Short mmCIF file of C-alpha atoms in Angstrom, two decimals:
data_model
loop_
_atom_site.label_atom_id
_atom_site.label_comp_id
_atom_site.label_asym_id
_atom_site.label_seq_id
_atom_site.Cartn_x
_atom_site.Cartn_y
_atom_site.Cartn_z
CA UNK J 1 -85.48 -74.62 101.50
CA UNK J 2 -87.15 -74.70 97.95
CA UNK J 3 -90.81 -75.58 98.00
CA UNK J 4 -90.27 -79.22 96.56
CA UNK J 5 -88.57 -80.68 99.36
CA UNK J 6 -90.22 -82.24 102.02
CA UNK J 7 -89.58 -84.64 105.24
CA UNK J 8 -88.90 -88.46 104.37
CA UNK J 9 -90.72 -89.53 107.20
CA UNK J 10 -94.40 -90.38 106.66
CA UNK J 11 -97.22 -88.55 108.20
CA UNK J 12 -100.39 -89.64 110.01
CA UNK J 13 -103.26 -88.58 107.78
CA UNK J 14 -107.35 -88.64 108.50
CA UNK J 15 -108.83 -89.06 105.08
CA UNK J 16 -111.98 -87.44 103.95
CA UNK J 17 -114.10 -88.55 101.41
CA UNK J 18 -117.34 -87.11 100.78
CA UNK J 19 -120.10 -87.99 97.89
CA UNK J 20 -121.86 -85.20 96.42
CA UNK J 21 -125.14 -85.75 94.25
CA UNK J 22 -123.31 -84.09 91.15
CA UNK J 23 -122.11 -86.99 89.16
CA UNK J 24 -119.39 -85.08 87.51
CA UNK J 25 -117.82 -84.51 91.15
CA UNK J 26 -118.55 -88.08 92.24
CA UNK J 27 -115.01 -89.07 93.51
CA UNK J 28 -113.61 -92.73 93.57
CA UNK J 29 -112.35 -93.68 97.09
CA UNK J 30 -110.08 -96.38 95.85
CA UNK J 31 -108.07 -93.83 93.55
CA UNK J 32 -108.16 -91.24 96.50
CA UNK J 33 -106.39 -94.28 98.95
CA UNK J 34 -103.66 -94.92 95.93
CA UNK J 35 -102.79 -91.25 95.65
CA UNK J 36 -102.66 -90.82 99.40
CA UNK J 37 -99.96 -94.08 99.40
CA UNK J 38 -98.08 -92.29 96.36
CA UNK J 39 -97.54 -89.23 98.30
CA UNK J 40 -96.35 -91.17 101.56
CA UNK J 41 -99.32 -90.38 103.89
CA UNK J 42 -100.04 -93.03 106.36
CA UNK J 43 -103.71 -93.33 106.62
CA UNK J 44 -105.08 -93.70 110.37
CA UNK J 45 -109.03 -92.92 109.93
CA UNK J 46 -111.26 -92.32 107.13
CA UNK J 47 -114.21 -90.07 107.40
CA UNK J 48 -116.67 -90.14 104.82
CA UNK J 49 -120.13 -88.42 104.22
CA UNK J 50 -122.54 -87.49 101.30
CA UNK J 51 -123.96 -83.91 100.70
CA UNK J 52 -126.12 -82.41 97.95
CA UNK J 53 -123.34 -79.40 97.94
CA UNK J 54 -120.31 -78.28 99.30
CA UNK J 55 -120.66 -76.20 102.43
CA UNK J 56 -119.27 -72.64 101.88
CA UNK J 57 -117.71 -72.70 105.17
CA UNK J 58 -115.99 -76.02 105.79
CA UNK J 59 -117.00 -77.79 102.49
CA UNK J 60 -118.61 -80.28 104.96
CA UNK J 61 -121.19 -79.58 107.39
CA UNK J 62 -120.37 -78.72 110.97
CA UNK J 63 -121.34 -81.66 112.28
CA UNK J 64 -119.11 -83.71 109.89
CA UNK J 65 -116.21 -81.01 110.48
CA UNK J 66 -116.34 -81.76 114.36
CA UNK J 67 -116.13 -85.74 113.65
CA UNK J 68 -113.08 -84.92 111.77
CA UNK J 69 -111.69 -83.20 114.62
CA UNK J 70 -112.70 -85.82 117.22
CA UNK J 71 -110.89 -88.04 115.10
CA UNK J 72 -107.89 -85.94 114.55
CA UNK J 73 -107.60 -85.78 118.53
CA UNK J 74 -108.00 -89.42 118.96
CA UNK J 75 -105.29 -90.64 116.26
CA UNK J 76 -103.29 -87.71 117.10
CA UNK J 77 -103.33 -86.91 113.24
CA UNK J 78 -100.85 -84.45 111.69
CA UNK J 79 -102.72 -83.93 108.25
CA UNK J 80 -106.04 -83.85 107.12
CA UNK J 81 -106.57 -85.23 103.24
CA UNK J 82 -109.35 -84.09 101.47
CA UNK J 83 -110.51 -85.78 98.08
CA UNK J 84 -111.92 -82.33 97.04
CA UNK J 85 -110.85 -78.81 95.73
CA UNK J 86 -111.11 -76.59 98.51
CA UNK J 87 -111.01 -72.99 98.36
CA UNK J 88 -108.54 -70.85 100.49
CA UNK J 89 -111.22 -69.92 102.67
CA UNK J 90 -112.47 -73.30 103.34
CA UNK J 91 -108.88 -74.33 103.93
CA UNK J 92 -107.96 -71.80 106.44
CA UNK J 93 -111.49 -72.31 107.99
CA UNK J 94 -110.66 -75.92 108.61
CA UNK J 95 -106.86 -75.56 110.10
CA UNK J 96 -108.31 -73.08 112.40
CA UNK J 97 -111.22 -75.46 113.57
CA UNK J 98 -109.15 -78.83 113.39
CA UNK J 99 -105.56 -77.40 114.67
CA UNK J 100 -103.47 -79.00 112.18
CA UNK J 101 -102.49 -78.85 108.33
CA UNK J 102 -105.51 -79.64 105.77
CA UNK J 103 -104.48 -80.29 102.36
CA UNK J 104 -107.20 -80.65 99.35
CA UNK J 105 -106.93 -83.09 96.10
CA UNK J 106 -104.83 -80.34 94.31
CA UNK J 107 -102.08 -79.87 96.89
CA UNK J 108 -102.20 -83.57 97.26
CA UNK J 109 -101.12 -84.35 93.73
CA UNK J 110 -98.74 -81.30 93.71
CA UNK J 111 -96.94 -82.94 96.84
CA UNK J 112 -96.87 -86.20 94.98
CA UNK J 113 -95.16 -84.46 91.59
CA UNK J 114 -92.98 -82.67 94.05
CA UNK J 115 -91.53 -86.01 94.97
CA UNK J 116 -91.09 -87.33 91.63
CA UNK J 117 -89.25 -84.14 90.03
CA UNK J 118 -85.81 -85.49 88.82
CA UNK J 119 -84.73 -83.06 85.91
CA UNK J 120 -84.25 -79.42 85.92
CA UNK J 121 -87.29 -78.41 83.89
CA UNK J 122 -89.70 -80.79 86.15
CA UNK J 123 -88.75 -79.23 89.14
CA UNK J 124 -89.40 -75.61 87.71
CA UNK J 125 -92.49 -76.88 86.64
CA UNK J 126 -93.35 -78.28 89.82
CA UNK J 127 -92.06 -75.20 91.60
CA UNK J 128 -94.15 -72.99 89.47
CA UNK J 129 -97.55 -74.90 90.06
CA UNK J 130 -96.91 -74.77 93.90
CA UNK J 131 -95.97 -71.18 93.84
CA UNK J 132 -99.64 -70.49 91.76
CA UNK J 133 -101.29 -72.55 94.33
CA UNK J 134 -99.67 -71.19 97.33
CA UNK J 135 -100.12 -67.50 96.31
CA UNK J 136 -104.08 -67.53 96.60
CA UNK J 137 -103.35 -69.70 100.40
CA UNK J 138 -100.42 -67.55 101.58
CA UNK J 139 -102.28 -65.38 104.47
CA UNK J 140 -102.95 -68.78 106.16
CA UNK J 141 -99.04 -68.72 107.00
CA UNK J 142 -99.19 -65.40 108.95
CA UNK J 143 -102.32 -65.45 110.95
CA UNK J 144 -100.21 -64.84 114.41
CA UNK J 145 -99.38 -61.46 112.45
CA UNK J 146 -103.02 -60.62 111.72
CA UNK J 147 -103.70 -60.73 115.40
CA UNK J 148 -101.50 -58.00 116.23
CA UNK J 149 -103.61 -54.57 116.53
CA UNK J 150 -102.57 -51.12 116.28
CA UNK J 151 -100.36 -49.12 118.86
CA UNK J 152 -97.07 -48.27 119.67
CA UNK J 153 -94.62 -51.02 117.79
CA UNK J 154 -97.44 -52.68 116.53
CA UNK J 155 -98.75 -50.91 113.83
CA UNK J 156 -98.92 -53.00 110.44
CA UNK J 157 -96.28 -55.94 110.65
CA UNK J 158 -98.79 -58.46 109.29
CA UNK J 159 -100.13 -56.91 106.43
CA UNK J 160 -96.29 -55.72 105.84
CA UNK J 161 -95.20 -59.07 105.80
CA UNK J 162 -98.09 -60.72 103.54
CA UNK J 163 -97.24 -58.04 100.81
CA UNK J 164 -93.56 -58.65 100.97
CA UNK J 165 -94.04 -62.71 100.56
CA UNK J 166 -96.53 -61.89 97.51
CA UNK J 167 -94.35 -59.63 95.94
CA UNK J 168 -91.35 -62.17 96.60
CA UNK J 169 -93.40 -64.94 95.24
CA UNK J 170 -94.73 -63.07 91.71
CA UNK J 171 -90.97 -62.06 91.10
CA UNK J 172 -90.26 -65.84 91.55
CA UNK J 173 -92.94 -66.85 89.43
CA UNK J 174 -91.76 -64.37 86.53
CA UNK J 175 -88.44 -66.08 86.79
CA UNK J 176 -89.77 -69.58 86.80
CA UNK J 177 -92.10 -68.54 83.60
CA UNK J 178 -88.67 -66.94 81.85
CA UNK J 179 -86.67 -70.11 82.57
CA UNK J 180 -89.53 -72.62 81.28
CA UNK J 181 -90.23 -70.44 78.17
CA UNK J 182 -86.17 -71.06 77.28
CA UNK J 183 -86.81 -74.92 77.78
CA UNK J 184 -90.14 -74.51 75.85
CA UNK J 185 -88.08 -73.03 72.84
CA UNK J 186 -85.60 -75.53 73.21
CA UNK J 187 -87.89 -78.41 72.85
CA UNK J 188 -89.27 -76.49 69.74
CA UNK J 189 -86.11 -76.23 68.41
CA UNK J 190 -85.64 -79.91 68.88
CA UNK J 191 -89.31 -80.59 67.39
CA UNK J 192 -88.25 -78.73 64.32
CA UNK J 193 -85.36 -80.66 63.77
CA UNK J 194 -87.30 -83.96 63.94
CA UNK J 195 -90.00 -82.56 61.42
CA UNK J 196 -87.05 -81.87 59.15
CA UNK J 197 -85.61 -84.94 59.26
CA UNK J 198 -89.09 -86.52 58.38
CA UNK J 199 -88.93 -88.87 61.56
CA UNK J 200 -92.63 -89.71 63.24
CA UNK J 201 -93.03 -88.81 66.61
CA UNK J 202 -95.33 -91.44 68.88
CA UNK J 203 -96.46 -90.01 71.99
CA UNK J 204 -97.38 -92.29 75.08
CA UNK J 205 -100.52 -90.96 77.17
CA UNK J 206 -103.18 -92.38 79.23
CA UNK J 207 -104.49 -92.53 82.51
CA UNK J 208 -101.98 -92.87 85.70
CA UNK J 209 -100.38 -96.35 86.49
CA UNK J 210 -101.75 -97.81 82.63
CA UNK J 211 -98.52 -99.14 82.13
CA UNK J 212 -96.93 -96.55 79.92
CA UNK J 213 -93.38 -96.53 81.14
CA UNK J 214 -93.50 -100.47 81.41
CA UNK J 215 -94.35 -100.46 77.83
CA UNK J 216 -91.79 -97.42 76.99
CA UNK J 217 -89.16 -99.85 78.48
CA UNK J 218 -90.17 -102.69 76.65
CA UNK J 219 -90.10 -101.04 73.02
CA UNK J 220 -86.87 -99.01 73.59
CA UNK J 221 -84.79 -101.26 76.14
CA UNK J 222 -84.65 -98.47 78.33
CA UNK J 223 -84.63 -98.37 82.09
CA UNK J 224 -87.34 -95.40 82.90
CA UNK J 225 -88.63 -95.97 86.22
CA UNK J 226 -91.91 -98.11 86.12
CA UNK J 227 -93.79 -99.12 89.42
CA UNK J 228 -97.22 -99.89 90.42
CA UNK J 229 -98.04 -96.46 91.60
CA UNK J 230 -99.82 -93.23 90.67
CA UNK J 231 -97.49 -90.87 88.85
CA UNK J 232 -94.45 -93.22 88.64
CA UNK J 233 -93.11 -91.24 85.87
CA UNK J 234 -92.77 -87.43 85.62
CA UNK J 235 -89.88 -85.83 83.42
CA UNK J 236 -90.38 -86.64 79.76
CA UNK J 237 -88.39 -89.47 78.17
CA UNK J 238 -87.84 -89.59 74.32
CA UNK J 239 -86.23 -92.59 72.72
CA UNK J 240 -85.63 -93.96 69.09
CA UNK J 241 -87.64 -97.14 67.92
CA UNK J 242 -86.16 -99.55 65.26
CA UNK J 243 -89.02 -100.75 63.54
CA UNK J 244 -88.32 -103.72 61.11
CA UNK J 245 -88.36 -103.02 57.28
CA UNK J 246 -89.10 -99.31 57.71
CA UNK J 247 -88.08 -95.85 59.21
CA UNK J 248 -87.71 -95.78 62.87
CA UNK J 249 -89.87 -93.62 65.09
CA UNK J 250 -89.37 -91.42 68.36
CA UNK J 251 -91.24 -92.57 71.20
CA UNK J 252 -92.28 -89.95 74.18
CA UNK J 253 -92.78 -91.32 77.67
CA UNK J 254 -95.12 -88.26 79.04
CA UNK J 255 -96.83 -88.04 82.63
CA UNK J 256 -99.99 -89.99 83.48
CA UNK J 257 -103.18 -88.09 83.33
CA UNK J 258 -105.72 -88.48 86.27
CA UNK J 259 -109.54 -86.86 87.08
CA UNK J 260 -109.63 -83.27 87.82
CA UNK J 261 -105.82 -82.77 87.09
CA UNK J 262 -105.21 -79.38 88.83
CA UNK J 263 -105.12 -76.78 85.97
CA UNK J 264 -102.07 -75.40 87.82
CA UNK J 265 -100.18 -78.50 86.66
CA UNK J 266 -101.63 -78.18 82.94
CA UNK J 267 -100.45 -74.30 82.57
CA UNK J 268 -96.88 -75.12 84.43
CA UNK J 269 -96.04 -78.29 82.10
CA UNK J 270 -97.21 -76.70 78.86
CA UNK J 271 -93.60 -77.40 77.66
CA UNK J 272 -93.66 -80.91 78.15
CA UNK J 273 -97.67 -81.48 77.09
CA UNK J 274 -96.41 -80.04 73.86
CA UNK J 275 -94.63 -83.34 73.08
CA UNK J 276 -98.16 -84.94 72.89
CA UNK J 277 -99.84 -81.60 70.90
CA UNK J 278 -97.24 -82.03 68.14
CA UNK J 279 -96.78 -85.96 67.75
CA UNK J 280 -97.88 -87.61 64.66
CA UNK J 281 -99.66 -90.35 66.51
CA UNK J 282 -100.81 -91.05 70.02
CA UNK J 283 -100.53 -94.48 71.97
CA UNK J 284 -103.19 -94.66 74.32
CA UNK J 285 -102.75 -96.80 76.74
CA UNK J 286 -105.44 -98.45 78.67
CA UNK J 287 -105.59 -100.86 81.78
CA UNK J 288 -107.66 -103.62 80.36
CA UNK J 289 -107.77 -105.33 83.81
CA UNK J 290 -109.44 -101.89 85.01
CA UNK J 291 -113.19 -102.02 85.66
CA UNK J 292 -113.54 -98.49 84.99
CA UNK J 293 -111.41 -98.20 81.84
CA UNK J 294 -114.45 -96.57 79.74
CA UNK J 295 -114.44 -93.84 82.29
CA UNK J 296 -110.54 -93.47 82.23
CA UNK J 297 -110.78 -93.26 78.54
CA UNK J 298 -113.05 -90.47 78.74
CA UNK J 299 -110.90 -88.56 81.17
CA UNK J 300 -107.76 -89.13 79.08
CA UNK J 301 -109.65 -87.75 76.08
CA UNK J 302 -111.04 -84.54 78.34
CA UNK J 303 -107.58 -83.76 78.89
CA UNK J 304 -106.30 -84.13 75.42
CA UNK J 305 -108.84 -81.93 74.37
CA UNK J 306 -107.71 -79.41 77.13
CA UNK J 307 -104.26 -79.32 75.60
CA UNK J 308 -105.25 -79.19 72.21
CA UNK J 309 -104.38 -82.70 71.47
CA UNK J 310 -107.85 -84.30 70.40
CA UNK J 311 -107.24 -84.13 66.81
CA UNK J 312 -104.23 -86.18 67.02
CA UNK J 313 -104.79 -89.58 65.54
CA UNK J 314 -104.80 -92.28 68.26
CA UNK J 315 -103.87 -95.98 68.56
CA UNK J 316 -105.48 -97.60 71.81
CA UNK J 317 -103.24 -100.04 73.57
CA UNK J 318 -104.91 -102.21 75.85
CA UNK J 319 -102.35 -103.26 78.15
CA UNK J 320 -102.14 -105.80 80.99
CA UNK J 321 -104.01 -108.59 79.28
CA UNK J 322 -101.93 -111.39 81.37
CA UNK J 323 -104.39 -110.44 83.99
CA UNK J 324 -107.51 -110.94 82.01
CA UNK J 325 -109.06 -114.75 81.74
CA UNK J 326 -108.82 -116.13 77.87
CA UNK J 327 -107.48 -112.67 76.38
CA UNK J 328 -105.08 -113.17 73.94
CA UNK J 329 -103.21 -110.46 71.89
CA UNK J 330 -104.82 -109.30 68.67
CA UNK J 331 -105.03 -106.41 66.21
CA UNK J 332 -108.56 -104.47 66.01
CA UNK J 333 -108.82 -102.32 62.85
CA UNK J 334 -111.49 -99.74 61.64
CA UNK J 335 -113.65 -100.19 58.74
CA UNK J 336 -111.00 -98.70 56.44
CA UNK J 337 -108.29 -100.98 57.61
CA UNK J 338 -106.39 -98.62 59.73
CA UNK J 339 -104.88 -100.44 62.99
CA UNK J 340 -107.39 -99.30 65.61
CA UNK J 341 -106.76 -101.06 69.00
CA UNK J 342 -104.04 -103.61 69.94
CA UNK J 343 -104.18 -106.16 73.08
CA UNK J 344 -100.89 -106.71 74.52
CA UNK J 345 -99.07 -107.11 77.95
CA UNK J 346 -96.34 -104.88 78.27
CA UNK J 347 -95.13 -106.92 81.43
CA UNK J 348 -94.78 -110.22 79.48
CA UNK J 349 -94.28 -108.87 75.98
CA UNK J 350 -97.37 -110.76 74.61
CA UNK J 351 -98.84 -108.89 71.40
CA UNK J 352 -95.94 -106.68 71.16
CA UNK J 353 -95.00 -107.41 67.70
CA UNK J 354 -98.21 -106.55 66.67
CA UNK J 355 -97.84 -103.25 68.28
CA UNK J 356 -94.70 -102.97 66.59
CA UNK J 357 -96.45 -103.75 63.09
CA UNK J 358 -99.02 -101.14 63.54
CA UNK J 359 -95.93 -98.29 64.17
CA UNK J 360 -94.36 -99.63 61.19
CA UNK J 361 -97.63 -99.01 58.96
CA UNK J 362 -97.64 -95.55 60.77
CA UNK J 363 -93.84 -94.95 59.79
CA UNK J 364 -94.75 -95.88 56.39
CA UNK J 365 -97.96 -93.77 56.29
CA UNK J 366 -95.97 -90.76 57.59
CA UNK J 367 -92.80 -90.91 55.37
CA UNK J 368 -95.25 -91.41 52.31
CA UNK J 369 -96.76 -87.94 52.75
CA UNK J 370 -95.58 -85.66 49.91
CA UNK J 371 -93.83 -81.98 50.42
CA UNK J 372 -90.61 -82.30 52.13
CA UNK J 373 -89.08 -78.94 52.12
CA UNK J 374 -85.91 -78.72 50.09
CA UNK J 375 -85.69 -81.93 49.05
CA UNK J 376 -86.66 -81.30 45.18
CA UNK J 377 -86.19 -83.66 42.29
CA UNK J 378 -83.09 -85.52 43.81
CA UNK J 379 -85.36 -87.01 46.60
CA UNK J 380 -86.54 -90.54 45.17
CA UNK J 381 -88.84 -91.29 48.54
CA UNK J 382 -89.47 -95.04 48.64
CA UNK J 383 -91.68 -95.51 52.04
CA UNK J 384 -90.41 -97.67 54.91
CA UNK J 385 -87.15 -98.51 53.10
CA UNK J 386 -84.15 -98.31 55.83
CA UNK J 387 -80.58 -98.72 54.92
CA UNK J 388 -77.01 -97.75 56.80
CA UNK J 389 -74.86 -95.49 54.76
CA UNK J 390 -71.56 -93.94 55.20
CA UNK J 391 -71.85 -90.04 54.86
CA UNK J 392 -68.75 -87.83 54.35
CA UNK J 393 -69.20 -84.33 55.88
CA UNK J 394 -66.82 -81.43 55.46
CA UNK J 395 -66.01 -79.13 58.60
CA UNK J 396 -68.17 -76.71 56.90
CA UNK J 397 -71.40 -79.09 57.87
CA UNK J 398 -71.00 -79.11 61.46
CA UNK J 399 -74.42 -77.92 62.06
CA UNK J 400 -75.58 -81.22 59.92
CA UNK J 401 -73.71 -83.31 62.15
CA UNK J 402 -75.06 -82.07 65.28
CA UNK J 403 -78.65 -82.78 63.94
CA UNK J 404 -77.60 -86.12 62.93
CA UNK J 405 -76.52 -87.17 66.55
CA UNK J 406 -79.71 -85.09 67.87
CA UNK J 407 -82.05 -87.13 65.59
CA UNK J 408 -80.25 -90.28 66.98
CA UNK J 409 -79.52 -91.70 63.61
CA UNK J 410 -75.72 -91.71 64.29
CA UNK J 411 -74.31 -95.14 64.25
CA UNK J 412 -70.44 -94.64 64.80
CA UNK J 413 -68.17 -91.79 63.57
CA UNK J 414 -64.76 -91.56 62.01
CA UNK J 415 -62.49 -88.69 60.97
CA UNK J 416 -60.91 -89.24 57.30
CA UNK J 417 -57.01 -88.13 56.70
CA UNK J 418 -58.09 -84.92 55.55
CA UNK J 419 -60.37 -83.91 58.62
CA UNK J 420 -63.71 -84.58 57.12
CA UNK J 421 -66.12 -86.47 59.39
CA UNK J 422 -67.39 -90.26 58.15
CA UNK J 423 -70.17 -90.97 59.84
CA UNK J 424 -72.25 -94.54 59.51
CA UNK J 425 -76.24 -93.28 59.94
CA UNK J 426 -79.18 -95.89 59.81
CA UNK J 427 -81.68 -93.63 58.07
CA UNK J 428 -84.82 -94.14 55.82
CA UNK J 429 -84.72 -92.63 52.29
CA UNK J 430 -86.58 -89.84 52.96
CA UNK J 431 -84.25 -88.65 55.71
CA UNK J 432 -81.20 -89.70 53.51
CA UNK J 433 -82.21 -87.82 50.62
CA UNK J 434 -82.62 -84.42 52.88
CA UNK J 435 -79.40 -85.02 54.15
CA UNK J 436 -77.77 -85.05 50.68
CA UNK J 437 -79.34 -81.83 50.06
CA UNK J 438 -77.12 -80.17 52.15
CA UNK J 439 -73.95 -78.60 51.61
CA UNK J 440 -70.73 -80.51 52.42
CA UNK J 441 -72.57 -83.52 52.62
CA UNK J 442 -72.33 -86.72 50.45
CA UNK J 443 -72.31 -90.51 50.50
CA UNK J 444 -68.70 -92.01 50.87
CA UNK J 445 -68.44 -95.21 48.93
CA UNK J 446 -64.60 -96.24 50.05
CA UNK J 447 -62.35 -94.11 52.66
CA UNK J 448 -59.14 -94.72 54.61
CA UNK J 449 -59.40 -94.04 58.19
CA UNK J 450 -57.29 -92.27 60.18
CA UNK J 451 -58.91 -92.64 63.94
CA UNK J 452 -62.65 -93.80 65.02
CA UNK J 453 -64.83 -92.06 67.86
CA UNK J 454 -67.84 -93.89 68.24
CA UNK J 455 -70.83 -92.29 69.37
#
């Protein structure tokens, strides 16, 4: 059975929320409840407390650990969920004391990701993160072997089994890394192709459940899963967004961020997060109705810094204004006149036109940048100008044809009498100039069509 599979039924869970004096480790109870709900667990009891520092043995004190055990026995709980990161030793000690499964915050988030992974790449990334997490906790699954002592027929089976499992996990991790490296190279090739076509990439980022997927669907007309829960979207999605009177952009929907995002996930999802780092603009979606939105913004900026995307220009999108009283859509600008913040409601569509106008400004600015390799004197760049053209491609231009489809600029395709491809494209002038520089490509004024193949 693969690691990301789990039973469909819910599990009775005791929640443990410990408030520490260190402000950076002060967890939010409501978010913890949402994580538990997203995992599909059934909370039956909540144990809270406060400490100056975690206990090295149980994380909580001995008295609090006994309180948790009493709650587990009384409620007949199947799992205890901690809103903190536990060490392997703490997790094992707690399981021995409580006689049930114990899961920390990292394991809980990994479980949610495992349920949401749909694509081949997403499943690989989740399995890699789970294996890295499991490798340091493997011993707890073989405690019955550790109790075996020396003697005839009893020498060393526990140690042998653990070494075998560690070796198998290590081999699987290497295999997953190789597969993900291959996927990463494919993504890198796609990004290079988009750069060659001068299409700007805009990446949606933000705290989980801020409304990124709803906004993505509104802007692109897609049907990406959007739900009022944490980590509703896991697999990245890219779509082309047409803008009025200017070149289109590629919009990328990515996984939401959260406080204390497990490092195992950041490492496993490196190829996905590269879409954010390589973007020309970040749409930082903020839940305007959230009382803790300032703290959420800081947490997102912290993760962006961790993945090396803190230098990418941001446009803040304050979403869910329909939940605020007397808040109208508006576009705020900085001191130099650039769009800095847009107030919208992705659910109702209020303010979306303002956001599209801000994206159009970015697209024009992106197209205005000089130094387009290979264009030369033949390129006459008119930033923002978009037109539909019919291109004739000879059979030797098959690579260019594939690039056109990959960039999403193809409207329709026909085949001429002599076998040339006749492709209708919607592109900006900068893109068109680059295509015309390729061998076997020219603008076709009038052509007799033999048959059509619609893209």
